[in-house]
PDB file of C-alpha atoms in Angstrom:
ATOM      1  CA  MET A1495       9.666 -15.490   3.596  1.00  0.00           C
ATOM      2  CA  LYS A1496       7.129 -14.288   1.047  1.00  0.00           C
ATOM      3  CA  LYS A1497       5.669 -17.336  -1.070  1.00  0.00           C
ATOM      4  CA  PHE A1498       2.960 -15.446  -3.043  1.00  0.00           C
ATOM      5  CA  ALA A1499       0.976 -12.369  -2.543  1.00  0.00           C
ATOM      6  CA  LEU A1500      -2.633 -12.414  -3.114  1.00  0.00           C
ATOM      7  CA  ILE A1501      -3.429  -8.927  -3.651  1.00  0.00           C
ATOM      8  CA  ILE A1502      -1.855  -5.565  -2.940  1.00  0.00           C
ATOM      9  CA  PRO A1503      -2.725  -4.039   0.462  1.00  0.00           C
ATOM     10  CA  LEU A1504      -4.557  -0.774  -0.603  1.00  0.00           C
ATOM     11  CA  SER A1505      -3.610   1.150   2.670  1.00  0.00           C
ATOM     12  CA  LEU A1506       0.021   0.764   1.774  1.00  0.00           C
ATOM     13  CA  GLY A1507      -0.334   3.176  -1.311  1.00  0.00           C
ATOM     14  CA  LEU A1508      -1.768   5.730   1.118  1.00  0.00           C
ATOM     15  CA  SER A1509       1.047   5.701   3.515  1.00  0.00           C
ATOM     16  CA  ILE A1510       3.167   6.906   0.757  1.00  0.00           C
ATOM     17  CA  PRO A1511       2.218  10.492   0.465  1.00  0.00           C
ATOM     18  CA  ALA A1512       2.838  13.140  -2.509  1.00  0.00           C
ATOM     19  CA  TYR A1513       4.225  16.628  -2.199  1.00  0.00           C
ATOM     20  CA  ALA A1514       2.458  19.859  -2.291  1.00  0.00           C
ATOM     21  CA  GLU A1515       4.291  23.045  -3.100  1.00  0.00           C
ATOM     22  CA  SER A1516       2.707  24.770  -0.415  1.00  0.00           C
ATOM     23  CA  GLU A1517       4.040  22.589   2.383  1.00  0.00           C
ATOM     24  CA  ARG A1518       7.593  24.131   3.849  1.00  0.00           C
ATOM     25  CA  VAL A1519       8.109  21.074   5.980  1.00  0.00           C
ATOM     26  CA  ILE A1520       8.036  17.421   4.469  1.00  0.00           C
ATOM     27  CA  ASP A1521       6.083  15.204   6.749  1.00  0.00           C
ATOM     28  CA  PRO A1522       5.324  11.778   5.026  1.00  0.00           C
ATOM     29  CA  ALA A1523       3.658  10.224   8.341  1.00  0.00           C
ATOM     30  CA  ASP A1524       0.659  12.420   7.508  1.00  0.00           C
ATOM     31  CA  VAL A1525      -0.928  10.523   4.609  1.00  0.00           C
ATOM     32  CA  THR A1526      -3.253  13.361   3.701  1.00  0.00           C
ATOM     33  CA  LYS A1527      -0.368  15.649   2.888  1.00  0.00           C
ATOM     34  CA  VAL A1528       0.643  15.082  -0.680  1.00  0.00           C
ATOM     35  CA  TYR A1529       4.159  15.255  -2.137  1.00  0.00           C
ATOM     36  CA  THR A1530       5.808  14.483  -5.397  1.00  0.00           C
ATOM     37  CA  GLN A1531       8.253  11.800  -5.103  1.00  0.00           C
ATOM     38  CA  THR A1532      10.209   8.834  -6.446  1.00  0.00           C
ATOM     39  CA  ALA A1533      11.302   5.407  -4.415  1.00  0.00           C
ATOM     40  CA  LEU A1534      13.378   2.216  -4.981  1.00  0.00           C
ATOM     41  CA  MET A1535      12.754  -0.532  -2.435  1.00  0.00           C
ATOM     42  CA  VAL A1536      14.348  -3.988  -2.213  1.00  0.00           C
ATOM     43  CA  SER A1537      13.026  -6.854  -0.310  1.00  0.00           C
ATOM     44  CA  GLY A1538      14.707  -9.728   1.135  1.00  0.00           C
ATOM     45  CA  SER A1539      13.954 -12.016  -1.375  1.00  0.00           C
ATOM     46  CA  SER A1540      15.657  -9.675  -3.784  1.00  0.00           C
ATOM     47  CA  ASP A1541      12.394  -8.358  -5.070  1.00  0.00           C
ATOM     48  CA  ILE A1542      12.364  -4.943  -6.568  1.00  0.00           C
ATOM     49  CA  GLN A1543       9.813  -2.230  -6.382  1.00  0.00           C
ATOM     50  CA  PHE A1544       9.747   1.133  -8.184  1.00  0.00           C
ATOM     51  CA  GLN A1545       7.547   3.983  -7.137  1.00  0.00           C
ATOM     52  CA  GLY A1546       6.695   7.185  -8.374  1.00  0.00           C
ATOM     53  CA  GLN A1547       4.161   9.862  -7.681  1.00  0.00           C
ATOM     54  CA  VAL A1548       3.089  13.382  -8.830  1.00  0.00           C
ATOM     55  CA  SER A1549       0.823  15.921  -7.016  1.00  0.00           C
ATOM     56  CA  GLY A1550      -0.807  19.282  -7.086  1.00  0.00           C
ATOM     57  CA  GLY A1551      -2.969  21.447  -5.214  1.00  0.00           C
ATOM     58  CA  MET A1552      -6.051  23.794  -5.914  1.00  0.00           C
ATOM     59  CA  ASP A1553      -6.825  27.248  -4.788  1.00  0.00           C
ATOM     60  CA  ASN A1554      -9.783  25.862  -2.566  1.00  0.00           C
ATOM     61  CA  GLY A1555      -7.179  23.838  -0.448  1.00  0.00           C
ATOM     62  CA  GLN A1556      -7.870  20.539  -2.033  1.00  0.00           C
ATOM     63  CA  GLN A1557      -4.793  18.243  -2.859  1.00  0.00           C
ATOM     64  CA  PHE A1558      -4.529  15.353  -5.537  1.00  0.00           C
ATOM     65  CA  ALA A1559      -1.793  12.908  -6.358  1.00  0.00           C
ATOM     66  CA  LEU A1560      -1.261  10.030  -8.829  1.00  0.00           C
ATOM     67  CA  LEU A1561       0.892   7.136  -7.709  1.00  0.00           C
ATOM     68  CA  ALA A1562       2.280   4.294  -9.942  1.00  0.00           C
ATOM     69  CA  GLU A1563       4.303   1.334  -8.579  1.00  0.00           C
ATOM     70  CA  ALA A1564       5.573  -2.055  -9.996  1.00  0.00           C
ATOM     71  CA  THR A1565       7.087  -4.927  -8.243  1.00  0.00           C
ATOM     72  CA  PHE A1566       9.628  -7.450 -10.193  1.00  0.00           C
ATOM     73  CA  VAL A1567      10.692 -10.992  -8.917  1.00  0.00           C
ATOM     74  CA  ASP A1568      13.314 -13.358 -10.186  1.00  0.00           C
ATOM     75  CA  ASP A1569      10.703 -15.709 -11.034  1.00  0.00           C
ATOM     76  CA  ASN A1570       6.890 -15.777 -10.806  1.00  0.00           C
ATOM     77  CA  ASP A1571       6.910 -19.673 -10.185  1.00  0.00           C
ATOM     78  CA  GLU A1572       7.591 -19.432  -6.372  1.00  0.00           C
ATOM     79  CA  SER A1573       9.174 -22.785  -6.384  1.00  0.00           C
ATOM     80  CA  GLN A1574      12.068 -21.556  -8.779  1.00  0.00           C
ATOM     81  CA  ARG A1575      12.843 -18.307  -6.982  1.00  0.00           C
ATOM     82  CA  ASP A1576      16.339 -17.755  -5.746  1.00  0.00           C
ATOM     83  CA  PRO A1577      16.312 -15.083  -2.940  1.00  0.00           C
ATOM     84  CA  ASN A1578      20.216 -14.064  -4.106  1.00  0.00           C
ATOM     85  CA  ASP A1579      18.773 -13.064  -7.836  1.00  0.00           C
ATOM     86  CA  PHE A1580      17.474  -9.714  -8.123  1.00  0.00           C
ATOM     87  CA  GLY A1581      13.863  -9.335  -9.486  1.00  0.00           C
ATOM     88  CA  SER A1582      13.680  -8.857 -13.282  1.00  0.00           C
ATOM     89  CA  GLU A1583      10.298 -10.666 -14.061  1.00  0.00           C
ATOM     90  CA  TYR A1584       7.134  -8.371 -13.596  1.00  0.00           C
ATOM     91  CA  SER A1585       4.819  -9.465 -10.605  1.00  0.00           C
ATOM     92  CA  ASN A1586       2.569  -6.592  -9.813  1.00  0.00           C
ATOM     93  CA  SER A1587       1.724  -2.963 -10.185  1.00  0.00           C
ATOM     94  CA  ARG A1588      -0.676  -0.616  -8.887  1.00  0.00           C
ATOM     95  CA  ILE A1589      -2.113   3.033 -10.200  1.00  0.00           C
ATOM     96  CA  GLN A1590      -3.724   5.104  -7.795  1.00  0.00           C
ATOM     97  CA  TYR A1591      -5.540   8.487  -7.903  1.00  0.00           C
ATOM     98  CA  PHE A1592      -5.622  10.295  -4.374  1.00  0.00           C
ATOM     99  CA  HIS A1593      -7.860  13.596  -3.533  1.00  0.00           C
ATOM    100  CA  VAL A1594      -7.741  15.346  -0.285  1.00  0.00           C
ATOM    101  CA  PHE A1595     -10.392  17.604   0.982  1.00  0.00           C
ATOM    102  CA  GLU A1596     -10.407  19.818   4.083  1.00  0.00           C
ATOM    103  CA  THR A1597     -13.675  19.256   5.905  1.00  0.00           C
ATOM    104  CA  GLY A1598     -13.689  22.214   8.456  1.00  0.00           C
ATOM    105  CA  ALA A1599     -14.310  19.820  11.233  1.00  0.00           C
ATOM    106  CA  LYS A1600     -12.119  19.829  14.385  1.00  0.00           C
ATOM    107  CA  ALA A1601     -12.174  16.085  15.081  1.00  0.00           C
ATOM    108  CA  ALA A1602     -11.763  15.145  11.626  1.00  0.00           C
ATOM    109  CA  PRO A1603     -10.078  17.974   9.447  1.00  0.00           C
ATOM    110  CA  LYS A1604      -9.425  16.137   6.162  1.00  0.00           C
ATOM    111  CA  VAL A1605     -10.749  13.142   4.212  1.00  0.00           C
ATOM    112  CA  GLY A1606      -9.053  11.510   1.276  1.00  0.00           C
ATOM    113  CA  LEU A1607     -10.921   9.571  -1.545  1.00  0.00           C
ATOM    114  CA  SER A1608      -8.689   7.245  -3.706  1.00  0.00           C
ATOM    115  CA  LEU A1609      -9.268   5.027  -6.858  1.00  0.00           C
ATOM    116  CA  ASP A1610      -6.801   2.116  -7.405  1.00  0.00           C
ATOM    117  CA  TYR A1611      -6.453  -0.305 -10.038  1.00  0.00           C
ATOM    118  CA  ILE A1612      -4.230  -3.454  -9.194  1.00  0.00           C
ATOM    119  CA  ASN A1613      -2.695  -5.850 -11.733  1.00  0.00           C
ATOM    120  CA  THR A1614      -1.203  -9.200 -10.511  1.00  0.00           C
ATOM    121  CA  ARG A1615       0.594 -11.866 -12.659  1.00  0.00           C
ATOM    122  CA  THR A1616       2.135 -14.466 -10.229  1.00  0.00           C
ATOM    123  CA  SER A1617       0.598 -17.703  -9.503  1.00  0.00           C
ATOM    124  CA  ILE A1618      -2.513 -15.721  -8.519  1.00  0.00           C
ATOM    125  CA  LYS A1619      -3.745 -13.237 -11.675  1.00  0.00           C
ATOM    126  CA  ASN A1620      -6.180 -10.559 -10.877  1.00  0.00           C
ATOM    127  CA  ASP A1621      -7.284  -7.132 -12.168  1.00  0.00           C
ATOM    128  CA  LEU A1622      -8.811  -5.285  -9.574  1.00  0.00           C
ATOM    129  CA  LEU A1623     -10.450  -1.777  -9.007  1.00  0.00           C
ATOM    130  CA  SER A1624     -11.262  -0.313  -5.506  1.00  0.00           C
ATOM    131  CA  VAL A1625     -12.848   3.010  -4.477  1.00  0.00           C
ATOM    132  CA  GLY A1626     -11.990   3.972  -0.963  1.00  0.00           C
ATOM    133  CA  GLY A1627     -11.800   6.686   1.588  1.00  0.00           C
ATOM    134  CA  VAL A1628      -9.517   7.562   4.576  1.00  0.00           C
ATOM    135  CA  VAL A1629     -10.306  10.188   7.305  1.00  0.00           C
ATOM    136  CA  ALA A1630      -7.580  12.153   9.102  1.00  0.00           C
ATOM    137  CA  ILE A1631      -8.240  12.261  13.037  1.00  0.00           C
ATOM    138  CA  ASN A1632      -7.201  15.265  14.890  1.00  0.00           C
ATOM    139  CA  PRO A1633      -4.039  14.223  16.921  1.00  0.00           C
ATOM    140  CA  ALA A1634      -5.533  15.987  19.867  1.00  0.00           C
ATOM    141  CA  TYR A1635      -7.851  13.229  20.464  1.00  0.00           C
ATOM    142  CA  THR A1636      -5.545  10.183  19.760  1.00  0.00           C
ATOM    143  CA  GLY A1637      -2.532  11.227  22.276  1.00  0.00           C
ATOM    144  CA  GLY A1638      -0.439  12.532  19.641  1.00  0.00           C
ATOM    145  CA  PHE A1639      -0.439   9.403  17.480  1.00  0.00           C
ATOM    146  CA  LEU A1640      -1.385  10.086  13.652  1.00  0.00           C
ATOM    147  CA  VAL A1641      -4.518   7.917  12.936  1.00  0.00           C
ATOM    148  CA  PHE A1642      -6.295   7.364   9.738  1.00  0.00           C
ATOM    149  CA  PRO A1643      -9.159   4.871   9.406  1.00  0.00           C
ATOM    150  CA  ARG A1644      -9.564   3.587   5.622  1.00  0.00           C
ATOM    151  CA  ALA A1645     -12.443   1.612   4.039  1.00  0.00           C
ATOM    152  CA  GLY A1646     -13.002   0.722   0.528  1.00  0.00           C
ATOM    153  CA  LEU A1647     -14.921  -1.365  -2.062  1.00  0.00           C
ATOM    154  CA  MET A1648     -13.436  -3.679  -4.436  1.00  0.00           C
ATOM    155  CA  THR A1649     -14.429  -5.315  -7.778  1.00  0.00           C
ATOM    156  CA  GLY A1650     -12.726  -7.237 -10.576  1.00  0.00           C
ATOM    157  CA  SER A1651     -11.346 -10.620 -11.859  1.00  0.00           C
ATOM    158  CA  MET A1652      -9.137 -13.197 -10.451  1.00  0.00           C
ATOM    159  CA  GLU A1653      -7.757 -16.481 -11.918  1.00  0.00           C
ATOM    160  CA  ILE A1654      -5.714 -19.236 -10.355  1.00  0.00           C
ATOM    161  CA  PRO A1655      -4.495 -21.216 -12.872  1.00  0.00           C
ATOM    162  CA  ALA A1656      -3.393 -23.943 -10.822  1.00  0.00           C
ATOM    163  CA  MET A1657      -6.812 -24.612  -9.635  1.00  0.00           C
ATOM    164  CA  SER A1658      -9.110 -23.126 -12.176  1.00  0.00           C
ATOM    165  CA  SER A1659      -9.193 -22.556 -15.953  1.00  0.00           C
ATOM    166  CA  SER A1660     -11.253 -19.751 -16.062  1.00  0.00           C
ATOM    167  CA  LYS A1661     -11.445 -16.185 -14.497  1.00  0.00           C
ATOM    168  CA  ASP A1662     -13.958 -15.546 -11.628  1.00  0.00           C
ATOM    169  CA  ASP A1663     -15.647 -11.971 -11.073  1.00  0.00           C
ATOM    170  CA  LEU A1664     -15.117 -10.624  -7.491  1.00  0.00           C
ATOM    171  CA  THR A1665     -16.545  -8.189  -5.169  1.00  0.00           C
ATOM    172  CA  GLY A1666     -15.740  -7.370  -1.755  1.00  0.00           C
ATOM    173  CA  TYR A1667     -14.246  -4.677   0.720  1.00  0.00           C
ATOM    174  CA  SER A1668     -11.275  -3.650   2.524  1.00  0.00           C
ATOM    175  CA  LEU A1669     -10.716  -2.223   5.930  1.00  0.00           C
ATOM    176  CA  GLY A1670      -7.610  -0.726   7.296  1.00  0.00           C
ATOM    177  CA  LEU A1671      -6.078   1.520   9.843  1.00  0.00           C
ATOM    178  CA  ILE A1672      -3.109   3.507   9.305  1.00  0.00           C
ATOM    179  CA  THR A1673      -1.305   4.789  12.344  1.00  0.00           C
ATOM    180  CA  ALA A1674       2.178   6.663  12.828  1.00  0.00           C
ATOM    181  CA  LYS A1675       4.087   8.326  15.572  1.00  0.00           C
ATOM    182  CA  HIS A1676       7.058  10.938  15.334  1.00  0.00           C
ATOM    183  CA  LEU A1677      10.238  10.154  16.953  1.00  0.00           C
ATOM    184  CA  GLY A1678      11.585  13.473  18.163  1.00  0.00           C
ATOM    185  CA  ASP A1679      11.574  16.495  16.002  1.00  0.00           C
ATOM    186  CA  SER A1680      13.793  15.398  12.819  1.00  0.00           C
ATOM    187  CA  GLY A1681      10.520  13.931  11.053  1.00  0.00           C
ATOM    188  CA  ALA A1682      11.499  10.403  11.607  1.00  0.00           C
ATOM    189  CA  TYR A1683       8.300   8.157  12.352  1.00  0.00           C
ATOM    190  CA  VAL A1684       7.252   4.732  12.848  1.00  0.00           C
ATOM    191  CA  SER A1685       3.900   3.371  11.412  1.00  0.00           C
ATOM    192  CA  LEU A1686       1.596   0.489  12.114  1.00  0.00           C
ATOM    193  CA  VAL A1687      -0.810  -0.439   9.414  1.00  0.00           C
ATOM    194  CA  PRO A1688      -3.146  -3.560   9.732  1.00  0.00           C
ATOM    195  CA  GLU A1689      -5.570  -4.260   6.799  1.00  0.00           C
ATOM    196  CA  TRP A1690      -8.286  -6.647   6.197  1.00  0.00           C
ATOM    197  CA  GLN A1691      -9.521  -7.665   2.542  1.00  0.00           C
ATOM    198  CA  ASP A1692     -12.492  -9.799   1.819  1.00  0.00           C
ATOM    199  CA  LEU A1693     -13.693 -10.983  -1.846  1.00  0.00           C
ATOM    200  CA  SER A1694     -15.795 -13.366  -3.007  1.00  0.00           C
ATOM    201  CA  GLY A1695     -17.440 -14.501  -6.411  1.00  0.00           C
ATOM    202  CA  SER A1696     -19.059 -17.732  -8.119  1.00  0.00           C
ATOM    203  CA  ASP A1697     -16.012 -19.982  -7.685  1.00  0.00           C
ATOM    204  CA  ILE A1698     -13.387 -18.086  -5.514  1.00  0.00           C
ATOM    205  CA  ASN A1699     -13.309 -16.615  -1.979  1.00  0.00           C
ATOM    206  CA  MET A1700     -10.589 -14.967  -0.522  1.00  0.00           C
ATOM    207  CA  GLN A1701      -9.673 -13.222   2.773  1.00  0.00           C
ATOM    208  CA  ASN A1702      -6.372 -11.561   3.225  1.00  0.00           C
ATOM    209  CA  PHE A1703      -4.901 -10.050   6.347  1.00  0.00           C
ATOM    210  CA  SER A1704      -1.763  -7.752   6.453  1.00  0.00           C
ATOM    211  CA  LEU A1705       0.247  -5.975   9.183  1.00  0.00           C
ATOM    212  CA  LYS A1706       2.969  -3.689   7.939  1.00  0.00           C
ATOM    213  CA  THR A1707       5.407  -1.965  10.416  1.00  0.00           C
ATOM    214  CA  SER A1708       7.974   0.714   9.081  1.00  0.00           C
ATOM    215  CA  LEU A1709      10.444   2.918  10.464  1.00  0.00           C
ATOM    216  CA  ASN A1710      11.243   6.040   8.165  1.00  0.00           C
ATOM    217  CA  VAL A1711      14.104   8.397   8.941  1.00  0.00           C
ATOM    218  CA  PRO A1712      15.298  11.349   6.837  1.00  0.00           C
ATOM    219  CA  MET A1713      18.580  11.483   5.456  1.00  0.00           C
ATOM    220  CA  ASN A1714      19.222  15.394   5.249  1.00  0.00           C
ATOM    221  CA  SER A1715      17.740  18.407   6.974  1.00  0.00           C
ATOM    222  CA  ALA A1716      15.954  19.483   4.070  1.00  0.00           C
ATOM    223  CA  ARG A1717      14.062  16.008   4.592  1.00  0.00           C
ATOM    224  CA  THR A1718      14.242  15.426   0.906  1.00  0.00           C
ATOM    225  CA  TRP A1719      16.153  12.116   1.079  1.00  0.00           C
ATOM    226  CA  TRP A1720      14.541   9.375   3.178  1.00  0.00           C
ATOM    227  CA  LEU A1721      15.643   5.995   4.452  1.00  0.00           C
ATOM    228  CA  ASN A1722      12.564   3.716   4.422  1.00  0.00           C
ATOM    229  CA  THR A1723      12.603   0.226   6.089  1.00  0.00           C
ATOM    230  CA  ARG A1724       9.405  -2.194   6.368  1.00  0.00           C
ATOM    231  CA  TYR A1725       8.311  -5.222   7.767  1.00  0.00           C
ATOM    232  CA  ASP A1726       5.384  -7.152   6.212  1.00  0.00           C
ATOM    233  CA  ILE A1727       3.328 -10.134   7.807  1.00  0.00           C
ATOM    234  CA  THR A1728       0.602 -11.294   5.876  1.00  0.00           C
ATOM    235  CA  LYS A1729      -1.818 -14.286   5.755  1.00  0.00           C
ATOM    236  CA  GLY A1730      -4.441 -15.149   2.818  1.00  0.00           C
ATOM    237  CA  ASP A1731      -7.060 -17.625   2.847  1.00  0.00           C
ATOM    238  CA  ILE A1732      -8.426 -18.667  -0.553  1.00  0.00           C
ATOM    239  CA  ASP A1733     -10.966 -21.309  -1.570  1.00  0.00           C
ATOM    240  CA  VAL A1734     -11.581 -22.262  -5.356  1.00  0.00           C
ATOM    241  CA  ASN A1735     -14.778 -24.542  -5.814  1.00  0.00           C
ATOM    242  CA  GLY A1736     -14.824 -25.671  -2.313  1.00  0.00           C
ATOM    243  CA  VAL A1737     -11.295 -26.379  -2.242  1.00  0.00           C
ATOM    244  CA  SER A1738      -8.899 -24.527   0.127  1.00  0.00           C
ATOM    245  CA  MET A1739      -5.245 -23.532  -0.926  1.00  0.00           C
ATOM    246  CA  ALA A1740      -2.676 -24.086   1.914  1.00  0.00           C
ATOM    247  CA  SER A1741      -2.098 -20.954   3.556  1.00  0.00           C
ATOM    248  CA  GLU A1742       0.723 -19.945   6.219  1.00  0.00           C
ATOM    249  CA  TRP A1743       1.887 -16.840   7.833  1.00  0.00           C
ATOM    250  CA  GLN A1744       4.339 -15.008   5.348  1.00  0.00           C
ATOM    251  CA  THR A1745       6.832 -12.342   6.184  1.00  0.00           C
ATOM    252  CA  GLU A1746       9.037  -9.948   4.204  1.00  0.00           C
ATOM    253  CA  ALA A1747      11.528  -7.123   4.985  1.00  0.00           C
ATOM    254  CA  TRP A1748      11.990  -4.214   2.772  1.00  0.00           C
ATOM    255  CA  VAL A1749      14.602  -1.203   2.701  1.00  0.00           C
ATOM    256  CA  GLY A1750      14.883   1.532   0.280  1.00  0.00           C
ATOM    257  CA  VAL A1751      15.513   5.263  -0.545  1.00  0.00           C
ATOM    258  CA  ARG A1752      13.002   7.684  -1.113  1.00  0.00           C
ATOM    259  CA  TYR A1753      13.423  11.356  -2.851  1.00  0.00           C
ATOM    260  CA  TYR A1754      10.490  14.173  -2.150  1.00  0.00           C
ATOM    261  CA  PHE A1755      11.172  16.810  -5.046  1.00  0.00           C
TER     262      PHE A1755
END
């Protein structure tokens, strides 16, 4: 089960697309298609996550979306958590602006740029900004798989009260690969999203790896209601003034319902 989260994986936000009015068929597997939506997710530890996103398009084909999400746990003190109690205490949140451009290139027809603000208030407290980009690879070159490489630069502050009495300013980067494969013609798909994050400052150095596997299935023929399931595997290594925090592989399962407007 999950003990604590270092920082929110940035590729996760991009794997939650937003809706453009010009699209007739909802296809969330393609992260460069944008849809207006809302979702409620619940984890195996009874954490609760709310998500909402609005989107729009321009006459030149560009699309944009604004995502907001927040996660609540039953207790930010990991040693006091009860997996049978639903989350009511704020844990973390993210706000993301995402803009999609058409390139006109056959091999990579679309690119997306994102700006994220991440706020975490658990045993690790951080306020981070990230600027990133994602590229849509033409499925004709990937055997029908949807592939979206992603990279980003990160900066902000982090504090670990149990090991330090002050905040540290950090800079770093993130690398991710969003992949998806449709299952038949219903729109259902599986996705696999590995991501690596590396942040360093004067006192704190942190590396975080996450692997998120999901199965997403439409619940009606219009594809407006979806059942979302996800299984997360993460491992974070953190060093404060030369002292390493104990780190183990952590897992968490999520299930939820999403509605596309």
